[in-house]
Amino acid sequence: QVQLVESGGGLVQAGGSLRLSCAVSGLTFSRYAMGWFRQAPGKEREFVGAINRNGDSPLYADSVKDRFTISRDNAQNTVYLQMNSLKPEDTAVYYCAGDHQYPYYSSTSRAGAYDYWGKGTQVTVSS
């Protein structure tokens, strides 16, 4: 059974930091590009960042570039999202997702490309 379990969300003041983790089981993690998406109340889900199987060439949404960093540990089957300089508009439920990419090394911002999703973790940034 494939499971993606996000953790690390919470309440933080504007300007603060959080580190989200997504622990993955039930699949060969190193064969999957991993992405982070978020959905705020009343808004559509949006792309945050993605990283390829090797951990190279991360992609970021313009809204989080230079503030968020995505990384992965293939030995621990975990992908991370380090979020710095948080803003109230970053408030959302954050989801991780896996996109089977073997034997390729791409990553994508397109949500429809992702095969598996976690249930999300809430991030709330107060002003």
PDB file of N, CA, C and O in Angstrom, residues 78-127:
ATOM      1  N   THR A  78      12.239  10.127   1.910  1.00  0.00           N
ATOM      2  CA  THR A  78      11.610  11.333   2.433  1.00  0.00           C
ATOM      3  C   THR A  78      11.944  12.529   1.554  1.00  0.00           C
ATOM      4  O   THR A  78      13.078  12.669   1.081  1.00  0.00           O
ATOM      5  N   VAL A  79      10.954  13.373   1.369  1.00  0.00           N
ATOM      6  CA  VAL A  79      11.157  14.643   0.678  1.00  0.00           C
ATOM      7  C   VAL A  79      10.814  15.761   1.665  1.00  0.00           C
ATOM      8  O   VAL A  79       9.935  15.604   2.510  1.00  0.00           O
ATOM      9  N   TYR A  80      11.550  16.865   1.548  1.00  0.00           N
ATOM     10  CA  TYR A  80      11.416  17.965   2.484  1.00  0.00           C
ATOM     11  C   TYR A  80      11.061  19.255   1.757  1.00  0.00           C
ATOM     12  O   TYR A  80      11.377  19.442   0.582  1.00  0.00           O
ATOM     13  N   LEU A  81      10.431  20.150   2.504  1.00  0.00           N
ATOM     14  CA  LEU A  81      10.197  21.494   2.006  1.00  0.00           C
ATOM     15  C   LEU A  81      10.559  22.462   3.131  1.00  0.00           C
ATOM     16  O   LEU A  81       9.837  22.553   4.129  1.00  0.00           O
ATOM     17  N   GLN A  82      11.690  23.124   2.970  1.00  0.00           N
ATOM     18  CA  GLN A  82      12.114  24.136   3.923  1.00  0.00           C
ATOM     19  C   GLN A  82      11.494  25.464   3.513  1.00  0.00           C
ATOM     20  O   GLN A  82      11.709  25.927   2.387  1.00  0.00           O
ATOM     21  N   MET A  83      10.736  26.054   4.420  1.00  0.00           N
ATOM     22  CA  MET A  83      10.017  27.286   4.109  1.00  0.00           C
ATOM     23  C   MET A  83      10.522  28.391   5.027  1.00  0.00           C
ATOM     24  O   MET A  83      10.371  28.300   6.248  1.00  0.00           O
ATOM     25  N   ASN A  84      11.120  29.400   4.440  1.00  0.00           N
ATOM     26  CA  ASN A  84      11.635  30.538   5.183  1.00  0.00           C
ATOM     27  C   ASN A  84      10.882  31.805   4.796  1.00  0.00           C
ATOM     28  O   ASN A  84      10.190  31.844   3.779  1.00  0.00           O
ATOM     29  N   SER A  85      11.034  32.830   5.605  1.00  0.00           N
ATOM     30  CA  SER A  85      10.393  34.131   5.338  1.00  0.00           C
ATOM     31  C   SER A  85       8.919  33.950   5.001  1.00  0.00           C
ATOM     32  O   SER A  85       8.412  34.499   4.020  1.00  0.00           O
ATOM     33  N   LEU A  86       8.240  33.194   5.828  1.00  0.00           N
ATOM     34  CA  LEU A  86       6.838  32.878   5.548  1.00  0.00           C
ATOM     35  C   LEU A  86       5.962  34.111   5.604  1.00  0.00           C
ATOM     36  O   LEU A  86       6.199  35.038   6.402  1.00  0.00           O
ATOM     37  N   LYS A  87       4.953  34.106   4.745  1.00  0.00           N
ATOM     38  CA  LYS A  87       4.010  35.210   4.633  1.00  0.00           C
ATOM     39  C   LYS A  87       2.601  34.694   4.914  1.00  0.00           C
ATOM     40  O   LYS A  87       2.321  33.511   4.714  1.00  0.00           O
ATOM     41  N   PRO A  88       1.695  35.553   5.325  1.00  0.00           N
ATOM     42  CA  PRO A  88       0.312  35.101   5.551  1.00  0.00           C
ATOM     43  C   PRO A  88      -0.292  34.431   4.318  1.00  0.00           C
ATOM     44  O   PRO A  88      -1.075  33.484   4.459  1.00  0.00           O
ATOM     45  N   GLU A  89       0.098  34.867   3.141  1.00  0.00           N
ATOM     46  CA  GLU A  89      -0.441  34.254   1.924  1.00  0.00           C
ATOM     47  C   GLU A  89       0.098  32.854   1.663  1.00  0.00           C
ATOM     48  O   GLU A  89      -0.353  32.181   0.735  1.00  0.00           O
ATOM     49  N   ASP A  90       1.035  32.401   2.458  1.00  0.00           N
ATOM     50  CA  ASP A  90       1.505  31.014   2.364  1.00  0.00           C
ATOM     51  C   ASP A  90       0.594  30.066   3.145  1.00  0.00           C
ATOM     52  O   ASP A  90       0.782  28.842   3.086  1.00  0.00           O
ATOM     53  N   THR A  91      -0.368  30.600   3.864  1.00  0.00           N
ATOM     54  CA  THR A  91      -1.300  29.765   4.627  1.00  0.00           C
ATOM     55  C   THR A  91      -2.083  28.855   3.690  1.00  0.00           C
ATOM     56  O   THR A  91      -2.710  29.319   2.730  1.00  0.00           O
ATOM     57  N   ALA A  92      -2.022  27.563   3.954  1.00  0.00           N
ATOM     58  CA  ALA A  92      -2.668  26.582   3.088  1.00  0.00           C
ATOM     59  C   ALA A  92      -2.449  25.192   3.678  1.00  0.00           C
ATOM     60  O   ALA A  92      -1.650  25.008   4.602  1.00  0.00           O
ATOM     61  N   VAL A  93      -3.145  24.228   3.104  1.00  0.00           N
ATOM     62  CA  VAL A  93      -2.810  22.821   3.334  1.00  0.00           C
ATOM     63  C   VAL A  93      -1.766  22.434   2.287  1.00  0.00           C
ATOM     64  O   VAL A  93      -1.973  22.677   1.092  1.00  0.00           O
ATOM     65  N   TYR A  94      -0.686  21.864   2.746  1.00  0.00           N
ATOM     66  CA  TYR A  94       0.415  21.491   1.871  1.00  0.00           C
ATOM     67  C   TYR A  94       0.405  19.977   1.636  1.00  0.00           C
ATOM     68  O   TYR A  94       0.329  19.202   2.600  1.00  0.00           O
ATOM     69  N   TYR A  95       0.507  19.609   0.371  1.00  0.00           N
ATOM     70  CA  TYR A  95       0.469  18.209  -0.033  1.00  0.00           C
ATOM     71  C   TYR A  95       1.759  17.820  -0.743  1.00  0.00           C
ATOM     72  O   TYR A  95       2.278  18.594  -1.552  1.00  0.00           O
ATOM     73  N   CYS A  96       2.239  16.614  -0.460  1.00  0.00           N
ATOM     74  CA  CYS A  96       3.312  16.083  -1.285  1.00  0.00           C
ATOM     75  C   CYS A  96       2.715  15.065  -2.256  1.00  0.00           C
ATOM     76  O   CYS A  96       1.636  14.510  -2.017  1.00  0.00           O
ATOM     77  N   ALA A  97       3.415  14.861  -3.346  1.00  0.00           N
ATOM     78  CA  ALA A  97       2.928  13.968  -4.398  1.00  0.00           C
ATOM     79  C   ALA A  97       4.100  13.335  -5.119  1.00  0.00           C
ATOM     80  O   ALA A  97       5.186  13.916  -5.191  1.00  0.00           O
ATOM     81  N   GLY A  98       3.872  12.131  -5.654  1.00  0.00           N
ATOM     82  CA  GLY A  98       4.909  11.387  -6.358  1.00  0.00           C
ATOM     83  C   GLY A  98       4.532  11.137  -7.804  1.00  0.00           C
ATOM     84  O   GLY A  98       3.395  10.771  -8.102  1.00  0.00           O
ATOM     85  N   ASP A  99       5.498  11.320  -8.681  1.00  0.00           N
ATOM     86  CA  ASP A  99       5.321  11.177 -10.127  1.00  0.00           C
ATOM     87  C   ASP A  99       6.352  10.174 -10.624  1.00  0.00           C
ATOM     88  O   ASP A  99       7.556  10.451 -10.614  1.00  0.00           O
ATOM     89  N   HIS A 100       5.883   8.999 -11.089  1.00  0.00           N
ATOM     90  CA  HIS A 100       6.806   7.966 -11.560  1.00  0.00           C
ATOM     91  C   HIS A 100       7.561   8.466 -12.778  1.00  0.00           C
ATOM     92  O   HIS A 100       6.945   8.810 -13.796  1.00  0.00           O
ATOM     93  N   GLN A 101       8.876   8.503 -12.671  1.00  0.00           N
ATOM     94  CA  GLN A 101       9.686   9.087 -13.730  1.00  0.00           C
ATOM     95  C   GLN A 101      10.748   8.143 -14.280  1.00  0.00           C
ATOM     96  O   GLN A 101      11.379   8.457 -15.282  1.00  0.00           O
ATOM     97  N   TYR A 102      10.938   7.002 -13.627  1.00  0.00           N
ATOM     98  CA  TYR A 102      11.972   6.093 -14.104  1.00  0.00           C
ATOM     99  C   TYR A 102      11.686   5.670 -15.531  1.00  0.00           C
ATOM    100  O   TYR A 102      10.536   5.324 -15.850  1.00  0.00           O
ATOM    101  N   PRO A 103      12.674   5.671 -16.462  1.00  0.00           N
ATOM    102  CA  PRO A 103      14.097   5.917 -16.262  1.00  0.00           C
ATOM    103  C   PRO A 103      14.509   7.376 -16.486  1.00  0.00           C
ATOM    104  O   PRO A 103      15.680   7.675 -16.614  1.00  0.00           O
ATOM    105  N   TYR A 104      13.534   8.265 -16.491  1.00  0.00           N
ATOM    106  CA  TYR A 104      13.837   9.669 -16.779  1.00  0.00           C
ATOM    107  C   TYR A 104      14.157  10.433 -15.496  1.00  0.00           C
ATOM    108  O   TYR A 104      13.999   9.919 -14.392  1.00  0.00           O
ATOM    109  N   TYR A 105      14.575  11.682 -15.679  1.00  0.00           N
ATOM    110  CA  TYR A 105      14.987  12.509 -14.549  1.00  0.00           C
ATOM    111  C   TYR A 105      14.312  13.870 -14.567  1.00  0.00           C
ATOM    112  O   TYR A 105      14.878  14.859 -14.134  1.00  0.00           O
ATOM    113  N   SER A 106      13.087  13.883 -15.041  1.00  0.00           N
ATOM    114  CA  SER A 106      12.359  15.140 -15.112  1.00  0.00           C
ATOM    115  C   SER A 106      11.544  15.365 -13.852  1.00  0.00           C
ATOM    116  O   SER A 106      11.373  14.478 -13.022  1.00  0.00           O
ATOM    117  N   SER A 107      11.033  16.575 -13.731  1.00  0.00           N
ATOM    118  CA  SER A 107      10.014  16.888 -12.724  1.00  0.00           C
ATOM    119  C   SER A 107       9.088  17.917 -13.347  1.00  0.00           C
ATOM    120  O   SER A 107       9.447  18.590 -14.310  1.00  0.00           O
ATOM    121  N   THR A 108       7.902  18.004 -12.807  1.00  0.00           N
ATOM    122  CA  THR A 108       6.890  18.832 -13.448  1.00  0.00           C
ATOM    123  C   THR A 108       6.057  19.576 -12.420  1.00  0.00           C
ATOM    124  O   THR A 108       5.899  19.135 -11.284  1.00  0.00           O
ATOM    125  N   SER A 109       5.498  20.698 -12.842  1.00  0.00           N
ATOM    126  CA  SER A 109       4.579  21.465 -12.008  1.00  0.00           C
ATOM    127  C   SER A 109       3.124  21.050 -12.250  1.00  0.00           C
ATOM    128  O   SER A 109       2.228  21.571 -11.597  1.00  0.00           O
ATOM    129  N   ARG A 110       2.915  20.141 -13.170  1.00  0.00           N
ATOM    130  CA  ARG A 110       1.558  19.765 -13.566  1.00  0.00           C
ATOM    131  C   ARG A 110       0.995  18.731 -12.604  1.00  0.00           C
ATOM    132  O   ARG A 110       1.449  17.595 -12.541  1.00  0.00           O
ATOM    133  N   ALA A 111      -0.037  19.111 -11.874  1.00  0.00           N
ATOM    134  CA  ALA A 111      -0.597  18.232 -10.850  1.00  0.00           C
ATOM    135  C   ALA A 111      -1.107  16.919 -11.431  1.00  0.00           C
ATOM    136  O   ALA A 111      -1.007  15.866 -10.793  1.00  0.00           O
ATOM    137  N   GLY A 112      -1.656  16.970 -12.646  1.00  0.00           N
ATOM    138  CA  GLY A 112      -2.210  15.771 -13.260  1.00  0.00           C
ATOM    139  C   GLY A 112      -1.192  14.698 -13.559  1.00  0.00           C
ATOM    140  O   GLY A 112      -1.560  13.540 -13.790  1.00  0.00           O
ATOM    141  N   ALA A 113       0.081  15.047 -13.545  1.00  0.00           N
ATOM    142  CA  ALA A 113       1.139  14.073 -13.819  1.00  0.00           C
ATOM    143  C   ALA A 113       1.452  13.212 -12.608  1.00  0.00           C
ATOM    144  O   ALA A 113       2.087  12.169 -12.743  1.00  0.00           O
ATOM    145  N   TYR A 114       1.027  13.613 -11.429  1.00  0.00           N
ATOM    146  CA  TYR A 114       1.405  12.922 -10.205  1.00  0.00           C
ATOM    147  C   TYR A 114       0.478  11.745  -9.928  1.00  0.00           C
ATOM    148  O   TYR A 114      -0.745  11.852 -10.036  1.00  0.00           O
ATOM    149  N   ASP A 115       1.097  10.626  -9.545  1.00  0.00           N
ATOM    150  CA  ASP A 115       0.372   9.371  -9.382  1.00  0.00           C
ATOM    151  C   ASP A 115      -0.176   9.182  -7.971  1.00  0.00           C
ATOM    152  O   ASP A 115      -1.215   8.543  -7.785  1.00  0.00           O
ATOM    153  N   TYR A 116       0.554   9.685  -6.999  1.00  0.00           N
ATOM    154  CA  TYR A 116       0.178   9.453  -5.603  1.00  0.00           C
ATOM    155  C   TYR A 116       0.255  10.763  -4.833  1.00  0.00           C
ATOM    156  O   TYR A 116       1.142  11.584  -5.092  1.00  0.00           O
ATOM    157  N   TRP A 117      -0.658  10.886  -3.854  1.00  0.00           N
ATOM    158  CA  TRP A 117      -0.760  12.107  -3.062  1.00  0.00           C
ATOM    159  C   TRP A 117      -0.885  11.777  -1.590  1.00  0.00           C
ATOM    160  O   TRP A 117      -1.494  10.773  -1.213  1.00  0.00           O
ATOM    161  N   GLY A 118      -0.334  12.660  -0.764  1.00  0.00           N
ATOM    162  CA  GLY A 118      -0.565  12.576   0.665  1.00  0.00           C
ATOM    163  C   GLY A 118      -1.855  13.278   1.043  1.00  0.00           C
ATOM    164  O   GLY A 118      -2.547  13.848   0.183  1.00  0.00           O
ATOM    165  N   LYS A 119      -2.166  13.247   2.335  1.00  0.00           N
ATOM    166  CA  LYS A 119      -3.413  13.846   2.812  1.00  0.00           C
ATOM    167  C   LYS A 119      -3.241  15.296   3.239  1.00  0.00           C
ATOM    168  O   LYS A 119      -4.234  15.970   3.528  1.00  0.00           O
ATOM    169  N   GLY A 120      -2.010  15.740   3.321  1.00  0.00           N
ATOM    170  CA  GLY A 120      -1.766  17.155   3.581  1.00  0.00           C
ATOM    171  C   GLY A 120      -1.457  17.493   5.018  1.00  0.00           C
ATOM    172  O   GLY A 120      -1.801  16.745   5.944  1.00  0.00           O
ATOM    173  N   THR A 121      -0.803  18.634   5.195  1.00  0.00           N
ATOM    174  CA  THR A 121      -0.521  19.180   6.521  1.00  0.00           C
ATOM    175  C   THR A 121      -0.805  20.673   6.479  1.00  0.00           C
ATOM    176  O   THR A 121      -0.467  21.355   5.503  1.00  0.00           O
ATOM    177  N   GLN A 122      -1.433  21.174   7.525  1.00  0.00           N
ATOM    178  CA  GLN A 122      -1.862  22.572   7.560  1.00  0.00           C
ATOM    179  C   GLN A 122      -0.697  23.473   7.968  1.00  0.00           C
ATOM    180  O   GLN A 122      -0.004  23.218   8.962  1.00  0.00           O
ATOM    181  N   VAL A 123      -0.526  24.534   7.199  1.00  0.00           N
ATOM    182  CA  VAL A 123       0.436  25.589   7.538  1.00  0.00           C
ATOM    183  C   VAL A 123      -0.347  26.891   7.668  1.00  0.00           C
ATOM    184  O   VAL A 123      -1.065  27.279   6.741  1.00  0.00           O
ATOM    185  N   THR A 124      -0.224  27.524   8.819  1.00  0.00           N
ATOM    186  CA  THR A 124      -0.907  28.791   9.056  1.00  0.00           C
ATOM    187  C   THR A 124       0.122  29.836   9.453  1.00  0.00           C
ATOM    188  O   THR A 124       0.888  29.627  10.409  1.00  0.00           O
ATOM    189  N   VAL A 125       0.130  30.934   8.719  1.00  0.00           N
ATOM    190  CA  VAL A 125       1.082  32.018   8.980  1.00  0.00           C
ATOM    191  C   VAL A 125       0.299  33.230   9.445  1.00  0.00           C
ATOM    192  O   VAL A 125      -0.543  33.758   8.704  1.00  0.00           O
ATOM    193  N   SER A 126       0.573  33.651  10.662  1.00  0.00           N
ATOM    194  CA  SER A 126      -0.140  34.798  11.218  1.00  0.00           C
ATOM    195  C   SER A 126       0.618  36.091  10.930  1.00  0.00           C
ATOM    196  O   SER A 126       1.846  36.107  10.875  1.00  0.00           O
ATOM    197  N   SER A 127      -0.144  37.167  10.784  1.00  0.00           N
ATOM    198  CA  SER A 127       0.490  38.460  10.471  1.00  0.00           C
ATOM    199  C   SER A 127       0.847  39.220  11.738  1.00  0.00           C
ATOM    200  O   SER A 127       0.474  38.855  12.831  1.00  0.00           O
TER     201      SER A 127
END
